């Protein structure tokens, strides 16, 4: 039985970098709420990977890391009403965007159970390198690892990388990579054609 989370290094790093405390709290809360929704979908469908958009982080990759930390946090079992997070066993790639700066931020996380099948840096690189819909661009940050990868993508009109396109392309590319590796669950993967994961907002 896993003990509840008491240390939050991504939150601490964001504070150390001078990120506004209220923004950190909002991003962590959003991640916690989304995480427990993902846990519920996983319980019903057996999904092991998930890709989705987040709102609070904008183009700040540190805030998006905070959101991922919130998604993975194990809550205090004595406070069932405040149950959030709980999706650390689900590998995830999350995306947030800023319509003012024309940038997106992405964070990929690979759970221990999928380390032999999925690599966070390779997953992120596949999204950046995709040719889907005109591509995305950019590259994983140098600090990325096999289990945690980050990237921030800026509009590059000179090379045909337009914000409104790669904002959409990124999520589709992340899901396509999982599908190619046989890790994406949708209706076609269900014998009965009734899969709760297919109805969840990706």
mmCIF file of C-alpha atoms in Angstrom:
data_model
loop_
_atom_site.group_PDB
_atom_site.id
_atom_site.type_symbol
_atom_site.label_atom_id
_atom_site.label_comp_id
_atom_site.label_asym_id
_atom_site.label_seq_id
_atom_site.Cartn_x
_atom_site.Cartn_y
_atom_site.Cartn_z
ATOM 1 C CA UNK A 1 0.000 0.000 0.000
ATOM 2 C CA UNK A 2 1.527 3.280 -1.121
ATOM 3 C CA UNK A 3 1.822 6.014 1.468
ATOM 4 C CA UNK A 4 0.387 9.401 0.608
ATOM 5 C CA UNK A 5 2.575 12.020 -1.067
ATOM 6 C CA UNK A 6 4.262 14.535 1.225
ATOM 7 C CA UNK A 7 7.004 15.930 -1.016
ATOM 8 C CA UNK A 8 6.372 17.907 -4.183
ATOM 9 C CA UNK A 9 9.688 18.716 -5.901
ATOM 10 C CA UNK A 10 8.068 20.223 -9.029
ATOM 11 C CA UNK A 11 6.076 22.654 -6.884
ATOM 12 C CA UNK A 12 9.247 23.493 -4.959
ATOM 13 C CA UNK A 13 11.191 24.070 -8.190
ATOM 14 C CA UNK A 14 8.504 26.396 -9.528
ATOM 15 C CA UNK A 15 8.574 28.422 -6.309
ATOM 16 C CA UNK A 16 12.367 28.594 -6.431
ATOM 17 C CA UNK A 17 12.110 29.938 -9.984
ATOM 18 C CA UNK A 18 9.815 32.712 -8.804
ATOM 19 C CA UNK A 19 6.566 31.375 -10.259
ATOM 20 C CA UNK A 20 3.498 32.939 -8.644
ATOM 21 C CA UNK A 21 2.199 30.850 -5.733
ATOM 22 C CA UNK A 22 -1.432 31.205 -6.822
ATOM 23 C CA UNK A 23 -0.604 29.900 -10.287
ATOM 24 C CA UNK A 24 1.234 26.946 -8.751
ATOM 25 C CA UNK A 25 -1.779 26.153 -6.563
ATOM 26 C CA UNK A 26 -4.208 26.389 -9.505
ATOM 27 C CA UNK A 27 -2.076 24.158 -11.718
ATOM 28 C CA UNK A 28 -1.632 21.563 -8.967
ATOM 29 C CA UNK A 29 -5.361 21.571 -8.223
ATOM 30 C CA UNK A 30 -6.253 21.179 -11.902
ATOM 31 C CA UNK A 31 -3.834 18.254 -12.167
ATOM 32 C CA UNK A 32 -5.309 16.630 -9.067
ATOM 33 C CA UNK A 33 -8.855 16.849 -10.396
ATOM 34 C CA UNK A 34 -7.896 15.544 -13.828
ATOM 35 C CA UNK A 35 -5.812 12.771 -12.285
ATOM 36 C CA UNK A 36 -8.675 11.304 -10.291
ATOM 37 C CA UNK A 37 -10.883 11.424 -13.420
ATOM 38 C CA UNK A 38 -8.223 9.506 -15.335
ATOM 39 C CA UNK A 39 -7.988 6.966 -12.504
ATOM 40 C CA UNK A 40 -11.730 6.404 -12.789
ATOM 41 C CA UNK A 41 -11.529 5.907 -16.553
ATOM 42 C CA UNK A 42 -8.637 3.479 -16.074
ATOM 43 C CA UNK A 43 -10.590 1.463 -13.499
ATOM 44 C CA UNK A 44 -13.469 1.065 -15.964
ATOM 45 C CA UNK A 45 -11.504 0.444 -19.147
ATOM 46 C CA UNK A 46 -8.024 -0.780 -18.270
ATOM 47 C CA UNK A 47 -6.266 2.092 -20.038
ATOM 48 C CA UNK A 48 -2.587 2.465 -19.151
ATOM 49 C CA UNK A 49 -1.781 5.679 -21.056
ATOM 50 C CA UNK A 50 -3.512 8.997 -21.455
ATOM 51 C CA UNK A 51 -3.078 12.275 -23.376
ATOM 52 C CA UNK A 52 -4.975 15.454 -22.586
ATOM 53 C CA UNK A 53 -4.905 19.251 -22.537
ATOM 54 C CA UNK A 54 -4.549 21.367 -19.410
ATOM 55 C CA UNK A 55 -5.652 24.977 -18.984
ATOM 56 C CA UNK A 56 -3.914 26.661 -16.054
ATOM 57 C CA UNK A 57 -0.252 26.283 -17.060
ATOM 58 C CA UNK A 58 -0.409 28.197 -20.345
ATOM 59 C CA UNK A 59 3.030 28.048 -21.979
ATOM 60 C CA UNK A 60 4.887 27.662 -18.664
ATOM 61 C CA UNK A 61 6.406 24.193 -18.665
ATOM 62 C CA UNK A 62 7.220 24.413 -14.944
ATOM 63 C CA UNK A 63 3.538 24.943 -14.152
ATOM 64 C CA UNK A 64 2.669 22.030 -16.425
ATOM 65 C CA UNK A 65 5.139 19.880 -14.464
ATOM 66 C CA UNK A 66 3.310 20.995 -11.318
ATOM 67 C CA UNK A 67 0.038 19.854 -12.910
ATOM 68 C CA UNK A 68 1.564 16.448 -13.681
ATOM 69 C CA UNK A 69 2.781 16.215 -10.093
ATOM 70 C CA UNK A 70 -0.786 16.899 -8.970
ATOM 71 C CA UNK A 71 -2.077 14.169 -11.267
ATOM 72 C CA UNK A 72 0.337 11.638 -9.803
ATOM 73 C CA UNK A 73 0.030 12.598 -6.130
ATOM 74 C CA UNK A 74 -1.260 9.992 -3.678
ATOM 75 C CA UNK A 75 -3.819 11.668 -1.366
ATOM 76 C CA UNK A 76 -4.085 11.324 2.391
ATOM 77 C CA UNK A 77 -6.454 8.350 2.848
ATOM 78 C CA UNK A 78 -7.919 9.948 5.979
ATOM 79 C CA UNK A 79 -9.359 12.782 3.859
ATOM 80 C CA UNK A 80 -11.518 10.963 1.314
ATOM 81 C CA UNK A 81 -13.481 14.130 0.445
ATOM 82 C CA UNK A 82 -10.302 15.736 -0.901
ATOM 83 C CA UNK A 83 -9.284 12.719 -2.976
ATOM 84 C CA UNK A 84 -7.302 13.976 -5.969
ATOM 85 C CA UNK A 85 -4.447 12.748 -8.127
ATOM 86 C CA UNK A 86 -4.167 8.967 -7.906
ATOM 87 C CA UNK A 87 -3.030 8.431 -11.524
ATOM 88 C CA UNK A 88 0.685 7.786 -11.019
ATOM 89 C CA UNK A 89 0.195 4.303 -12.500
ATOM 90 C CA UNK A 90 -1.002 5.834 -15.789
ATOM 91 C CA UNK A 91 1.585 7.089 -18.301
ATOM 92 C CA UNK A 92 0.598 10.522 -19.587
ATOM 93 C CA UNK A 93 1.467 13.283 -22.034
ATOM 94 C CA UNK A 94 -0.186 16.607 -21.235
ATOM 95 C CA UNK A 95 -0.258 19.815 -23.246
ATOM 96 C CA UNK A 96 -1.047 23.434 -22.405
ATOM 97 C CA UNK A 97 -1.009 26.534 -24.586
ATOM 98 C CA UNK A 98 -0.916 30.331 -24.583
ATOM 99 C CA UNK A 99 -2.833 32.146 -27.316
ATOM 100 C CA UNK A 100 -0.979 35.392 -26.570
ATOM 101 C CA UNK A 101 2.562 34.059 -26.966
ATOM 102 C CA UNK A 102 1.680 31.393 -29.579
ATOM 103 C CA UNK A 103 3.515 28.728 -27.578
ATOM 104 C CA UNK A 104 2.648 25.323 -26.166
ATOM 105 C CA UNK A 105 4.208 23.403 -23.292
ATOM 106 C CA UNK A 106 4.275 19.608 -23.043
ATOM 107 C CA UNK A 107 5.169 17.150 -20.290
ATOM 108 C CA UNK A 108 5.400 13.364 -20.700
ATOM 109 C CA UNK A 109 5.502 10.909 -17.802
ATOM 110 C CA UNK A 110 6.003 7.146 -17.973
ATOM 111 C CA UNK A 111 4.841 4.973 -15.077
ATOM 112 C CA UNK A 112 7.079 2.229 -13.693
ATOM 113 C CA UNK A 113 4.836 -0.493 -15.122
ATOM 114 C CA UNK A 114 5.434 0.697 -18.700
ATOM 115 C CA UNK A 115 9.171 1.450 -18.592
ATOM 116 C CA UNK A 116 9.890 -1.525 -20.854
ATOM 117 C CA UNK A 117 7.347 -0.426 -23.474
ATOM 118 C CA UNK A 118 7.444 3.373 -23.440
ATOM 119 C CA UNK A 119 10.156 6.037 -23.143
ATOM 120 C CA UNK A 120 9.117 9.587 -22.241
ATOM 121 C CA UNK A 121 11.842 11.308 -24.274
ATOM 122 C CA UNK A 122 11.151 9.166 -27.347
ATOM 123 C CA UNK A 123 7.422 9.830 -26.981
ATOM 124 C CA UNK A 124 8.041 13.571 -26.777
ATOM 125 C CA UNK A 125 10.450 13.469 -29.716
ATOM 126 C CA UNK A 126 7.860 11.617 -31.803
ATOM 127 C CA UNK A 127 5.360 14.417 -31.125
ATOM 128 C CA UNK A 128 7.900 17.128 -32.001
ATOM 129 C CA UNK A 129 8.995 15.301 -35.175
ATOM 130 C CA UNK A 130 5.523 14.360 -36.433
ATOM 131 C CA UNK A 131 4.536 15.316 -39.958
ATOM 132 C CA UNK A 132 0.853 15.069 -39.073
ATOM 133 C CA UNK A 133 -1.104 18.130 -40.195
ATOM 134 C CA UNK A 134 2.049 20.113 -40.923
ATOM 135 C CA UNK A 135 3.957 18.942 -37.862
ATOM 136 C CA UNK A 136 4.755 20.398 -34.452
ATOM 137 C CA UNK A 137 8.474 21.264 -34.274
ATOM 138 C CA UNK A 138 10.858 21.790 -31.401
ATOM 139 C CA UNK A 139 12.590 19.058 -29.438
ATOM 140 C CA UNK A 140 12.563 17.517 -25.957
ATOM 141 C CA UNK A 141 14.439 19.576 -23.373
ATOM 142 C CA UNK A 142 17.978 18.427 -22.542
ATOM 143 C CA UNK A 143 16.864 17.505 -19.006
ATOM 144 C CA UNK A 144 14.380 14.921 -20.322
ATOM 145 C CA UNK A 145 14.737 11.281 -19.260
ATOM 146 C CA UNK A 146 13.174 7.905 -19.944
ATOM 147 C CA UNK A 147 10.365 8.580 -17.469
ATOM 148 C CA UNK A 148 9.924 12.375 -17.584
ATOM 149 C CA UNK A 149 10.236 14.668 -20.609
ATOM 150 C CA UNK A 150 9.405 18.309 -21.271
ATOM 151 C CA UNK A 151 9.265 20.625 -24.280
ATOM 152 C CA UNK A 152 8.167 24.162 -25.101
ATOM 153 C CA UNK A 153 7.262 24.863 -28.734
ATOM 154 C CA UNK A 154 7.225 28.363 -30.219
ATOM 155 C CA UNK A 155 5.625 29.402 -33.479
ATOM 156 C CA UNK A 156 8.119 29.285 -36.358
ATOM 157 C CA UNK A 157 6.333 30.694 -39.377
ATOM 158 C CA UNK A 158 9.537 30.819 -41.438
ATOM 159 C CA UNK A 159 9.613 27.016 -41.315
ATOM 160 C CA UNK A 160 5.876 26.528 -41.665
ATOM 161 C CA UNK A 161 5.194 25.778 -37.977
ATOM 162 C CA UNK A 162 2.005 27.671 -37.182
ATOM 163 C CA UNK A 163 0.670 27.839 -33.635
ATOM 164 C CA UNK A 164 -2.976 27.063 -34.387
ATOM 165 C CA UNK A 165 -1.924 23.971 -36.328
ATOM 166 C CA UNK A 166 0.701 22.529 -33.982
ATOM 167 C CA UNK A 167 -1.541 23.260 -31.001
ATOM 168 C CA UNK A 168 -3.951 20.701 -32.463
ATOM 169 C CA UNK A 169 -1.363 18.429 -34.064
ATOM 170 C CA UNK A 170 0.464 17.808 -30.783
ATOM 171 C CA UNK A 171 -2.379 15.941 -29.097
ATOM 172 C CA UNK A 172 -3.163 13.867 -32.188
ATOM 173 C CA UNK A 173 0.527 12.983 -32.586
ATOM 174 C CA UNK A 174 0.821 11.924 -28.935
ATOM 175 C CA UNK A 175 -2.169 9.602 -29.274
ATOM 176 C CA UNK A 176 -0.984 8.233 -32.640
ATOM 177 C CA UNK A 177 2.364 7.283 -31.092
ATOM 178 C CA UNK A 178 0.557 5.254 -28.434
ATOM 179 C CA UNK A 179 -1.641 3.646 -31.069
ATOM 180 C CA UNK A 180 1.416 2.600 -33.091
ATOM 181 C CA UNK A 181 2.858 0.938 -29.980
ATOM 182 C CA UNK A 182 -0.412 -0.803 -29.156
ATOM 183 C CA UNK A 183 -0.914 1.224 -25.994
ATOM 184 C CA UNK A 184 -3.996 3.229 -26.947
ATOM 185 C CA UNK A 185 -7.453 1.944 -26.058
ATOM 186 C CA UNK A 186 -10.426 2.962 -28.189
ATOM 187 C CA UNK A 187 -13.651 1.374 -29.443
ATOM 188 C CA UNK A 188 -11.840 -0.765 -32.005
ATOM 189 C CA UNK A 189 -9.883 -2.439 -29.206
ATOM 190 C CA UNK A 190 -12.989 -3.575 -27.342
ATOM 191 C CA UNK A 191 -14.643 -6.890 -28.176
ATOM 192 C CA UNK A 192 -18.062 -5.518 -27.213
ATOM 193 C CA UNK A 193 -17.504 -2.124 -28.836
ATOM 194 C CA UNK A 194 -18.387 -0.464 -25.532
ATOM 195 C CA UNK A 195 -15.271 0.967 -23.957
ATOM 196 C CA UNK A 196 -15.481 3.728 -21.299
ATOM 197 C CA UNK A 197 -12.078 5.052 -22.369
ATOM 198 C CA UNK A 198 -13.422 5.900 -25.807
ATOM 199 C CA UNK A 199 -15.996 8.251 -24.296
ATOM 200 C CA UNK A 200 -13.520 10.066 -22.083
ATOM 201 C CA UNK A 201 -12.305 13.502 -23.148
ATOM 202 C CA UNK A 202 -8.801 12.980 -24.569
#
